[in-house]
GROMACS .gro file of C-alpha atoms in nm:
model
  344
    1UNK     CA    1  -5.031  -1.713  -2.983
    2UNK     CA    2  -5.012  -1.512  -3.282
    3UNK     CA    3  -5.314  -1.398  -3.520
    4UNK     CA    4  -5.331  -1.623  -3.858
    5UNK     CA    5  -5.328  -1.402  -4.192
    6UNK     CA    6  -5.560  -1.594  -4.398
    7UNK     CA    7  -5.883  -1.650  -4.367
    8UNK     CA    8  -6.087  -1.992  -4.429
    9UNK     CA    9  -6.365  -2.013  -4.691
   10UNK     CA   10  -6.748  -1.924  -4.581
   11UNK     CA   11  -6.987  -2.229  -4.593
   12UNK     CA   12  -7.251  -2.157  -4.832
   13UNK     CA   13  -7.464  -2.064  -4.594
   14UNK     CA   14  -7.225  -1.804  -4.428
   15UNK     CA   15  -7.103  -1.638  -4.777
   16UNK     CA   16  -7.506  -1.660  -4.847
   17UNK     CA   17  -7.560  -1.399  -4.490
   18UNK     CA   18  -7.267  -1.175  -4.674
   19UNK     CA   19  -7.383  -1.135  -4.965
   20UNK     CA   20  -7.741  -1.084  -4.861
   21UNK     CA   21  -7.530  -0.782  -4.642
   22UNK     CA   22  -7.349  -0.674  -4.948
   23UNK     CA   23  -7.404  -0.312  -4.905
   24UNK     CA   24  -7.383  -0.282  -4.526
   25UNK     CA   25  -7.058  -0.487  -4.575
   26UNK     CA   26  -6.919  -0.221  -4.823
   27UNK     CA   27  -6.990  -0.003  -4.596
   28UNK     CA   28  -6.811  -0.142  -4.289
   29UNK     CA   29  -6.483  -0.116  -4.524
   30UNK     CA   30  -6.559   0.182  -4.669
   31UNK     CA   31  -6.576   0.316  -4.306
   32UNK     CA   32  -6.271   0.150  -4.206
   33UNK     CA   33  -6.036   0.278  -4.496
   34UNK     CA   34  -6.188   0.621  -4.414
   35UNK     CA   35  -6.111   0.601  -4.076
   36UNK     CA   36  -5.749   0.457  -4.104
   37UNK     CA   37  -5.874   0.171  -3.936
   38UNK     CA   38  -5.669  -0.069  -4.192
   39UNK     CA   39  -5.353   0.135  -4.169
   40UNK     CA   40  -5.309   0.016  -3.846
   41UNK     CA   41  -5.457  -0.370  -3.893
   42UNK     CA   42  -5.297  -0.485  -4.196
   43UNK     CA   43  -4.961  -0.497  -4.025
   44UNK     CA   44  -5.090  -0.522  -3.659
   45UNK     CA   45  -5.173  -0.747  -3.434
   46UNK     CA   46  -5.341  -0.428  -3.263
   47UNK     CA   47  -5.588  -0.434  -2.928
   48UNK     CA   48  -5.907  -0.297  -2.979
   49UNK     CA   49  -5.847  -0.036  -2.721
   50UNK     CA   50  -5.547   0.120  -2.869
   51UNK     CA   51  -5.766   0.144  -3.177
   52UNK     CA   52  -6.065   0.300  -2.979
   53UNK     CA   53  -5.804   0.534  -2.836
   54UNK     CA   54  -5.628   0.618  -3.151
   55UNK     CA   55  -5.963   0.713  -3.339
   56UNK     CA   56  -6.164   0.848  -3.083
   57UNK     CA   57  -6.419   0.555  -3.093
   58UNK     CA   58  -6.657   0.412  -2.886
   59UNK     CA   59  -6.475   0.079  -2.764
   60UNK     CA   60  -6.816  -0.174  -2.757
   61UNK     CA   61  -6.945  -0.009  -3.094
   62UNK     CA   62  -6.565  -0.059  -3.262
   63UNK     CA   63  -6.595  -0.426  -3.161
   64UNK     CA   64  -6.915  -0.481  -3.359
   65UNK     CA   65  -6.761  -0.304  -3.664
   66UNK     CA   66  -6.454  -0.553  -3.622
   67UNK     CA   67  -6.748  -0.847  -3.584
   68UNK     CA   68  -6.805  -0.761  -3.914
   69UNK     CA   69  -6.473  -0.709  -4.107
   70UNK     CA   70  -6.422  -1.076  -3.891
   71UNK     CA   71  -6.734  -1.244  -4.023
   72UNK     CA   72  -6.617  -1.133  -4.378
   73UNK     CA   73  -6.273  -1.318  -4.339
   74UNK     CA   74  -6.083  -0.975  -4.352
   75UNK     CA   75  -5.926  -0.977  -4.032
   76UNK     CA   76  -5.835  -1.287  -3.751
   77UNK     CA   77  -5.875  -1.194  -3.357
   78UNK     CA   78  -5.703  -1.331  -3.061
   79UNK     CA   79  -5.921  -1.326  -2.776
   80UNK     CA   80  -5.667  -1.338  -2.468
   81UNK     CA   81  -5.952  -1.243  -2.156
   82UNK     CA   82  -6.310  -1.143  -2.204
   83UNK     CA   83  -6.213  -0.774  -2.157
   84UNK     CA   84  -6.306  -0.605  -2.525
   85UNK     CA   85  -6.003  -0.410  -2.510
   86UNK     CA   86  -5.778  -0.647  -2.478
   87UNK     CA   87  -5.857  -0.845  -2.816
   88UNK     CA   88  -5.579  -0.846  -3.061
   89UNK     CA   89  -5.667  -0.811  -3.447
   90UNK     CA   90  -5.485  -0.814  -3.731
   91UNK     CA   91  -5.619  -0.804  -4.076
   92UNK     CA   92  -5.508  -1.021  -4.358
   93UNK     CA   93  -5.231  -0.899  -4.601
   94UNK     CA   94  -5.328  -0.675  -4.902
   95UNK     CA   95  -5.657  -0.591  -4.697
   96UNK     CA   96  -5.590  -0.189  -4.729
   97UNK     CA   97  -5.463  -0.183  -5.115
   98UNK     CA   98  -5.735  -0.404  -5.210
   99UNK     CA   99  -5.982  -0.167  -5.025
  100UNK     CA  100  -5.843   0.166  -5.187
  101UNK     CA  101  -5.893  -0.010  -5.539
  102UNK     CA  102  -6.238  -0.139  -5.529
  103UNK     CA  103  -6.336   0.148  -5.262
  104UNK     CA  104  -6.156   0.388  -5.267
  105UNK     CA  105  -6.209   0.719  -5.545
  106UNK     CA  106  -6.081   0.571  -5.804
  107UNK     CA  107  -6.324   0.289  -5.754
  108UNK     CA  108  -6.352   0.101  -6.113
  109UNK     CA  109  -6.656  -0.070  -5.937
  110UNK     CA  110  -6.784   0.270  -5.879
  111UNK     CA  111  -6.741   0.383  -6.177
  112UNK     CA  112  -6.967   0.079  -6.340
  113UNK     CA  113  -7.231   0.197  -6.140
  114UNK     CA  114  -7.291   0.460  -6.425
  115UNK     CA  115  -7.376   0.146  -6.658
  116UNK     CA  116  -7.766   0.065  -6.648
  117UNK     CA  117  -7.766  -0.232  -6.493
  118UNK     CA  118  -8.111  -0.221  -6.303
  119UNK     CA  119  -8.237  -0.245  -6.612
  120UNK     CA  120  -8.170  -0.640  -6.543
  121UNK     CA  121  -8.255  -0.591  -6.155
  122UNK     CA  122  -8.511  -0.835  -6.002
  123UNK     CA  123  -8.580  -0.966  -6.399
  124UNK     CA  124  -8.329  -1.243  -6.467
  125UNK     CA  125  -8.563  -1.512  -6.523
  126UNK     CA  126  -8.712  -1.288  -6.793
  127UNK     CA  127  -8.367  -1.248  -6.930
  128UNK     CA  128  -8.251  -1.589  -6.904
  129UNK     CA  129  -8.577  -1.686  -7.131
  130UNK     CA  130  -8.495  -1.389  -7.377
  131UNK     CA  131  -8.760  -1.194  -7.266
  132UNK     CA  132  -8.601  -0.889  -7.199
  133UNK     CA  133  -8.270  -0.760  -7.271
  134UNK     CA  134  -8.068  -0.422  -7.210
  135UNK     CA  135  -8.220  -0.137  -7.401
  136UNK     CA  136  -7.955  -0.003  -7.702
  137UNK     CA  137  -7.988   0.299  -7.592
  138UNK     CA  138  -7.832   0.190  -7.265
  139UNK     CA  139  -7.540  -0.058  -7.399
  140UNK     CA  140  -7.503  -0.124  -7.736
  141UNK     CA  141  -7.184  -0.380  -7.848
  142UNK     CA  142  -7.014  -0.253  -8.117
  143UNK     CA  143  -7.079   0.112  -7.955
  144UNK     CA  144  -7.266   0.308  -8.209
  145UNK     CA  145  -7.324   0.630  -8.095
  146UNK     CA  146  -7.055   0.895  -8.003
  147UNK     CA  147  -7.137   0.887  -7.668
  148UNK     CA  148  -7.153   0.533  -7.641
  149UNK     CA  149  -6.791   0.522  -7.774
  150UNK     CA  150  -6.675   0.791  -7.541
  151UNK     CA  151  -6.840   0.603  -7.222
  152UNK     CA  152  -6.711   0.299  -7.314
  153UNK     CA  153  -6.368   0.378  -7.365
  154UNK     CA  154  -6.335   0.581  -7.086
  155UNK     CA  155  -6.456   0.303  -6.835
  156UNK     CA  156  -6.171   0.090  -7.020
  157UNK     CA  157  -5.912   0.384  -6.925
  158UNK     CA  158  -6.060   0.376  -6.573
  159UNK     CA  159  -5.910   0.012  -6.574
  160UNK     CA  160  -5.593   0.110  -6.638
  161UNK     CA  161  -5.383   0.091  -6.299
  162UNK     CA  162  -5.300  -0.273  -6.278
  163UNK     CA  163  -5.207  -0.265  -6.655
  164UNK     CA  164  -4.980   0.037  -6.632
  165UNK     CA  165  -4.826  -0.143  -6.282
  166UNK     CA  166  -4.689  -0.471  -6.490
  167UNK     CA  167  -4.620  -0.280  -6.772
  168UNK     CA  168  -4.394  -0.047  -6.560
  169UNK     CA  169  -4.239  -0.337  -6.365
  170UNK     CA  170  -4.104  -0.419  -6.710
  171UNK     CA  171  -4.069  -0.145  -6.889
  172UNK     CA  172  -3.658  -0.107  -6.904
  173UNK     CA  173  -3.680  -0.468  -7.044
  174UNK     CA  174  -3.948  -0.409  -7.288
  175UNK     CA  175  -3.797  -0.121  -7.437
  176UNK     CA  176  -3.466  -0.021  -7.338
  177UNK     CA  177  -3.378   0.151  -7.648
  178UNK     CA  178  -3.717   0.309  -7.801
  179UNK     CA  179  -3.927   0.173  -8.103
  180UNK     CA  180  -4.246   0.163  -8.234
  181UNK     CA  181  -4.558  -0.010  -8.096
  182UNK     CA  182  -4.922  -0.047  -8.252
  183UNK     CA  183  -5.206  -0.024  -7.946
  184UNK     CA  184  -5.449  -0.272  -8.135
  185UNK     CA  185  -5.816  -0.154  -8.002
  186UNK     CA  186  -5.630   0.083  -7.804
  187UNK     CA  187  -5.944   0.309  -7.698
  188UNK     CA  188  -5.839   0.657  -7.603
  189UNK     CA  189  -5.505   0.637  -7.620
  190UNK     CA  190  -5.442   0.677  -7.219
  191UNK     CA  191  -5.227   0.330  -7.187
  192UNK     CA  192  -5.054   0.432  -7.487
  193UNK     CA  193  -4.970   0.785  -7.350
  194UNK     CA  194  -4.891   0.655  -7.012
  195UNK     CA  195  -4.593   0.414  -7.205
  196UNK     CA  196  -4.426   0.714  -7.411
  197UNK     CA  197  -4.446   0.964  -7.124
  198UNK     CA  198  -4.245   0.704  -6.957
  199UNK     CA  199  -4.050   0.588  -7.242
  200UNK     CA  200  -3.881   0.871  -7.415
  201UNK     CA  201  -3.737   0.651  -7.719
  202UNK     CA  202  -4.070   0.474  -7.748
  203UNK     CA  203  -4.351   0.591  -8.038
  204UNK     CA  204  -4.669   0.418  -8.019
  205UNK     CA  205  -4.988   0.412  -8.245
  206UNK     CA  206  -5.348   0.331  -8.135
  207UNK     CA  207  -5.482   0.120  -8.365
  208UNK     CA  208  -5.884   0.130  -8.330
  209UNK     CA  209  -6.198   0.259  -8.496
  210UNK     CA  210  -6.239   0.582  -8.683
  211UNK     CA  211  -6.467   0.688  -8.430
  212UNK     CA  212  -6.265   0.687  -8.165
  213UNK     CA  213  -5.990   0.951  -8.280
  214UNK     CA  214  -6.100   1.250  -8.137
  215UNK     CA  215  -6.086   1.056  -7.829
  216UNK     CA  216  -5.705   0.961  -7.902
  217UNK     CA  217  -5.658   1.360  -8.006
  218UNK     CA  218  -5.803   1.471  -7.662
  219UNK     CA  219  -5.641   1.245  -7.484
  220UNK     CA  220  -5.279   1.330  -7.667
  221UNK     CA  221  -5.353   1.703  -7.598
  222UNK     CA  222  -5.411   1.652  -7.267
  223UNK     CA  223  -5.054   1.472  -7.155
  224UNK     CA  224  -4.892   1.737  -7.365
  225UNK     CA  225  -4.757   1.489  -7.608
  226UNK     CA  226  -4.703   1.556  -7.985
  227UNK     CA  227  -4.860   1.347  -8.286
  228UNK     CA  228  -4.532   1.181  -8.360
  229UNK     CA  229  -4.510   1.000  -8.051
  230UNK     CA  230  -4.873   0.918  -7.956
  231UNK     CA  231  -5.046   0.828  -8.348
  232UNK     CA  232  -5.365   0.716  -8.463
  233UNK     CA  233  -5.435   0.436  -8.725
  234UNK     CA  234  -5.823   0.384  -8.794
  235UNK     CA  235  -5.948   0.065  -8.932
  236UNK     CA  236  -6.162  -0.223  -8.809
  237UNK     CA  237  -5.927  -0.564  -8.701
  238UNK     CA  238  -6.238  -0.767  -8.814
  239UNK     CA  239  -6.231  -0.662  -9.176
  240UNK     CA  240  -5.889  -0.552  -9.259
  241UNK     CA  241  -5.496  -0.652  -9.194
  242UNK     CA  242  -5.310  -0.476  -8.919
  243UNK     CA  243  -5.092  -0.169  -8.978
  244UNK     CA  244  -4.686  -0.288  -9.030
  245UNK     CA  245  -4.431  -0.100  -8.955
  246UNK     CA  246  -4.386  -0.166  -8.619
  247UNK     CA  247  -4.169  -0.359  -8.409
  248UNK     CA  248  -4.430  -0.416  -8.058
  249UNK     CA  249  -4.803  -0.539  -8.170
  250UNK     CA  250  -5.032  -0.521  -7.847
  251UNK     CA  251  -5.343  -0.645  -7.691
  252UNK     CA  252  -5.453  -0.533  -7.444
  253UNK     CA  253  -5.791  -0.639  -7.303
  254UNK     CA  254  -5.908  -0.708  -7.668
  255UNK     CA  255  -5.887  -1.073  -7.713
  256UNK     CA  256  -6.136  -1.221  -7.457
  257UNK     CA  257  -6.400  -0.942  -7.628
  258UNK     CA  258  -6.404  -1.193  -7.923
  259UNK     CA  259  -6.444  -1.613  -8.009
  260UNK     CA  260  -6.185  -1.806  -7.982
  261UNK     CA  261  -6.176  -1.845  -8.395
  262UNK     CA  262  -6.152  -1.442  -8.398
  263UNK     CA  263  -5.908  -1.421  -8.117
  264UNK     CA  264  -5.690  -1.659  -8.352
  265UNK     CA  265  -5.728  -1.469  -8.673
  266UNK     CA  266  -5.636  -1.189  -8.510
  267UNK     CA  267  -5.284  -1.308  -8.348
  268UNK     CA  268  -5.245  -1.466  -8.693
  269UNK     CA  269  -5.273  -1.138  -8.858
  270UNK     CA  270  -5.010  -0.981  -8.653
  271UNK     CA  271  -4.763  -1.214  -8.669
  272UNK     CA  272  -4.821  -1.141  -9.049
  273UNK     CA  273  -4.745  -0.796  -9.000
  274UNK     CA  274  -4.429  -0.805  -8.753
  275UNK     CA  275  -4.104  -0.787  -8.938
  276UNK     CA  276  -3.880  -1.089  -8.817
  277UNK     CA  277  -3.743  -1.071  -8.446
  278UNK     CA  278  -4.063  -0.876  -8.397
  279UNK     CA  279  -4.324  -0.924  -8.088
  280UNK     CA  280  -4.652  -0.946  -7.947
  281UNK     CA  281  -4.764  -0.864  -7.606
  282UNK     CA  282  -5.085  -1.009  -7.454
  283UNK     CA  283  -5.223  -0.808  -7.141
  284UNK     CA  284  -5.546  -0.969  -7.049
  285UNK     CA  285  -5.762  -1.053  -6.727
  286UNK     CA  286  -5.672  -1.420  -6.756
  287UNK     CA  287  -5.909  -1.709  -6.615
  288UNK     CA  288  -5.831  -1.744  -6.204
  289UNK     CA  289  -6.093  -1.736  -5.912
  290UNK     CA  290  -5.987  -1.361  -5.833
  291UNK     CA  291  -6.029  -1.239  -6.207
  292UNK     CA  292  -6.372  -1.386  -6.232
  293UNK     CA  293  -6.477  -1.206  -5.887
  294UNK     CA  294  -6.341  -0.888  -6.093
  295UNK     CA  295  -6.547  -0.968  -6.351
  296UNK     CA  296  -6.858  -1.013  -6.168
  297UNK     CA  297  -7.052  -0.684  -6.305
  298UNK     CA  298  -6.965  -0.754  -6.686
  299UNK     CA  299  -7.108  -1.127  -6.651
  300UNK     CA  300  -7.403  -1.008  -6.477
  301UNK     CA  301  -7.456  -0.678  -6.683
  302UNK     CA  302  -7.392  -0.921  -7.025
  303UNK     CA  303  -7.637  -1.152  -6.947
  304UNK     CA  304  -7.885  -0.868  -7.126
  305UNK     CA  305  -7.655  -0.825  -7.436
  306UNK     CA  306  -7.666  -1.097  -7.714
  307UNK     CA  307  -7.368  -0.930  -7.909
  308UNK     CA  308  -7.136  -0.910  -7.630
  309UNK     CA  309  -6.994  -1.218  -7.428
  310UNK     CA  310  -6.608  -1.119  -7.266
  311UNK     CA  311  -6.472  -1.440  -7.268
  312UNK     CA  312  -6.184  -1.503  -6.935
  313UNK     CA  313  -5.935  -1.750  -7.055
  314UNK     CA  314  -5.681  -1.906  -6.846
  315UNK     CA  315  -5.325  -1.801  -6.977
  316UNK     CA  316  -5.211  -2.157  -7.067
  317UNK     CA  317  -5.490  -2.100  -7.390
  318UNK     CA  318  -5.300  -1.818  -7.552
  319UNK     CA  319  -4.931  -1.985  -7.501
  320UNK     CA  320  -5.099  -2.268  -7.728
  321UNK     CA  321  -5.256  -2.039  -7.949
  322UNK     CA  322  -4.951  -1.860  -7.975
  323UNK     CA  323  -4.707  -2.164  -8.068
  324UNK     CA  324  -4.997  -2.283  -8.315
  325UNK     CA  325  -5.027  -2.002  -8.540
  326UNK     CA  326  -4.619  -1.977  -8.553
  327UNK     CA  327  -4.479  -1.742  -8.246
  328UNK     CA  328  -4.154  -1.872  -8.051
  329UNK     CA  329  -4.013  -1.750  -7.721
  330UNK     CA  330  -4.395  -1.742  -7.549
  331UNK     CA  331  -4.304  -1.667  -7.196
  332UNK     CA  332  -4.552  -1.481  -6.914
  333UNK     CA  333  -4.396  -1.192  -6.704
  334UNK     CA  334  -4.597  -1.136  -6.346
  335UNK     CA  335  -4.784  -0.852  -6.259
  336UNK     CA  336  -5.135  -0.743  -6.136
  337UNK     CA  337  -5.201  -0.804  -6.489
  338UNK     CA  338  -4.991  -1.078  -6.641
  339UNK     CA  339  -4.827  -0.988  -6.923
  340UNK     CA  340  -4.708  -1.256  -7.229
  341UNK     CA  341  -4.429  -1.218  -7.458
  342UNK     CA  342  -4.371  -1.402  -7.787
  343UNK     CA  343  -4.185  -1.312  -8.092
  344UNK     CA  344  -4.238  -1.409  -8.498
   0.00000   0.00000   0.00000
């Protein structure tokens, strides 16, 4: 008998227990990445007494812990003899990446917890009624303070990984020879550094508000790059055409920030300022079951901002959009991050 990879879905009831657990379930993984524990389980099958005698663990304890990573549909166990020891486990696959992103240090769901979202804790009746929303001095959408610029666009950057993953997966067929990009709502500049670092032909300009230059300026000093290659265009996209003069127009995580009607105008207004031949690319978190579980915090944290809604749409909505307002070629290249290609 071998141990089955995938796991079946909770009843309500069950994922009802789990998430009343949330925290001592984070926990239980948090302990087990720390401990190597899903180094060895993610390829396994592995008994629970090599694991006791591989950590130094107290067999009968390491069984509960493995209850728990069980009850959560993380890992399968074949149960050959009642002897603890002898129980095989293997956990399902991805289990240990997926546990060093949302986990590990470079946690981007630990680095939300900075956002004041127990401001909404316990009240979401009183929310849901528009009785009380998040304070602006907490969250404001636009960002209107310096600092609410600078913590906003540095949670974006914190986001980064996945998009810099399909982005590199592509890269030598993106831009084998160079050219010139515009980074529409760009933030700090680190995705755009990232892709001329890597791409020694490439130049690329962040396109985004005034305020956020010395952000761009910091971010260019620190990955040692020079003005030429890593620019800065301030405007507003709402109230002004986009920059020409470049070959690449992106957007990346912009689009669901806005209406559909906006989202539109927008690709409208850069096909109108591509030259011929020239592209777009469109790097969102499209619409699917494990996006939405990503998005979690930002629907629950939005629920107290009015001016702020980020809209998930499933990718088949921008490859219409795209062929209505005149691009050809639409095609979608796989990553963490899918990432869609169309040219005026």
């Amino acid at each position: 008998m071998t141990v089955a990879a995938t796991a079946l879905a909770p009843t309500p009831r069950a994922l009802l227990h789990l998430l009343y657990n949330g925290a001592r379930a984070v926990d239980v993984l948090e302990a087990s990445l720390n401990l190597g524990l899903l180094d060895a389980l993610e390829p396994g099958p592995v008994t629970l007494g090599e694991l006791a005698a591989r950590h130094h663990l107290v067999p009968a304890r390491l069984y509960k812990l493995l209850d728990c990573l069980e009850s959560l549909g993380l890992v399968r166990r074949e149960q050959p003899t009642d002897a603890l020891e002898s129980a095989r486990y293997q956990a399902v696959p991805g289990l240990r990446a997926a546990a060093e992103a949302v986990l590990g240090p470079q946690s981007l769901e630990k680095d939300r917890e900075r956002y004041a979202w127990r401001e909404l804790h316990g009240q979401l009746p009183q929310v849901l009624r528009g009785e009380r929303s998040m304070p602006s001095a907490a969250f404001d959408w636009p960002p209107r303070t310096d600092a609410q610029v600078e913590g906003f666009e540095a949670s974006m950057a914190a986001g980064l990984p996945p998009i810099l993953e399909t982005f590199r997966a592509h890269g030598a067929r993106l831009w084998p020879g160079g050219g010139r990009m515009l980074d529409v709502g760009g933030g700090d500049g680190t995705l755009a550094a990232h892709l001329v670092r890597e791409h020694p032909q490439l130049q690329v300009d962040v396109f985004n508000l005034p305020a956020t230059a010395p952000l761009v300026a910091r971010t260019r000093e620190r990955f040692g790059l020079p003005e030429a290659r890593l620019g800065f265009r301030g405007g507003d996209f709402l109230e002004e055409p986009l920059p020409s003069g470049y070959d690449t127009l992106g957007f990346v995580r912009v689009l669901h920030d806005w209406p559909a009607d906006t989202a539109r105008a927008l690709l409208t207004a850069a096909r109108a300022a591509l030259p011929p031949g020239g592209r777009v690319l469109i790097c969102e978190e499209f619409r699917t079951p494990e996006r939405l579980a990503a998005q979690f915090f930002w629907s629950y944290f939005l629920m107290g901002v009015d001016t702020c809604v980020s809209r998930l749409r499933e990718v088949e909505h921008y490859l219409r959009v795209l062929e209505e307002t005149g691009f050809k070629d639409a095609e979608v290249l796989p990553g963490p991050f899918e990432l869609i290609v169309a040219h005026r």
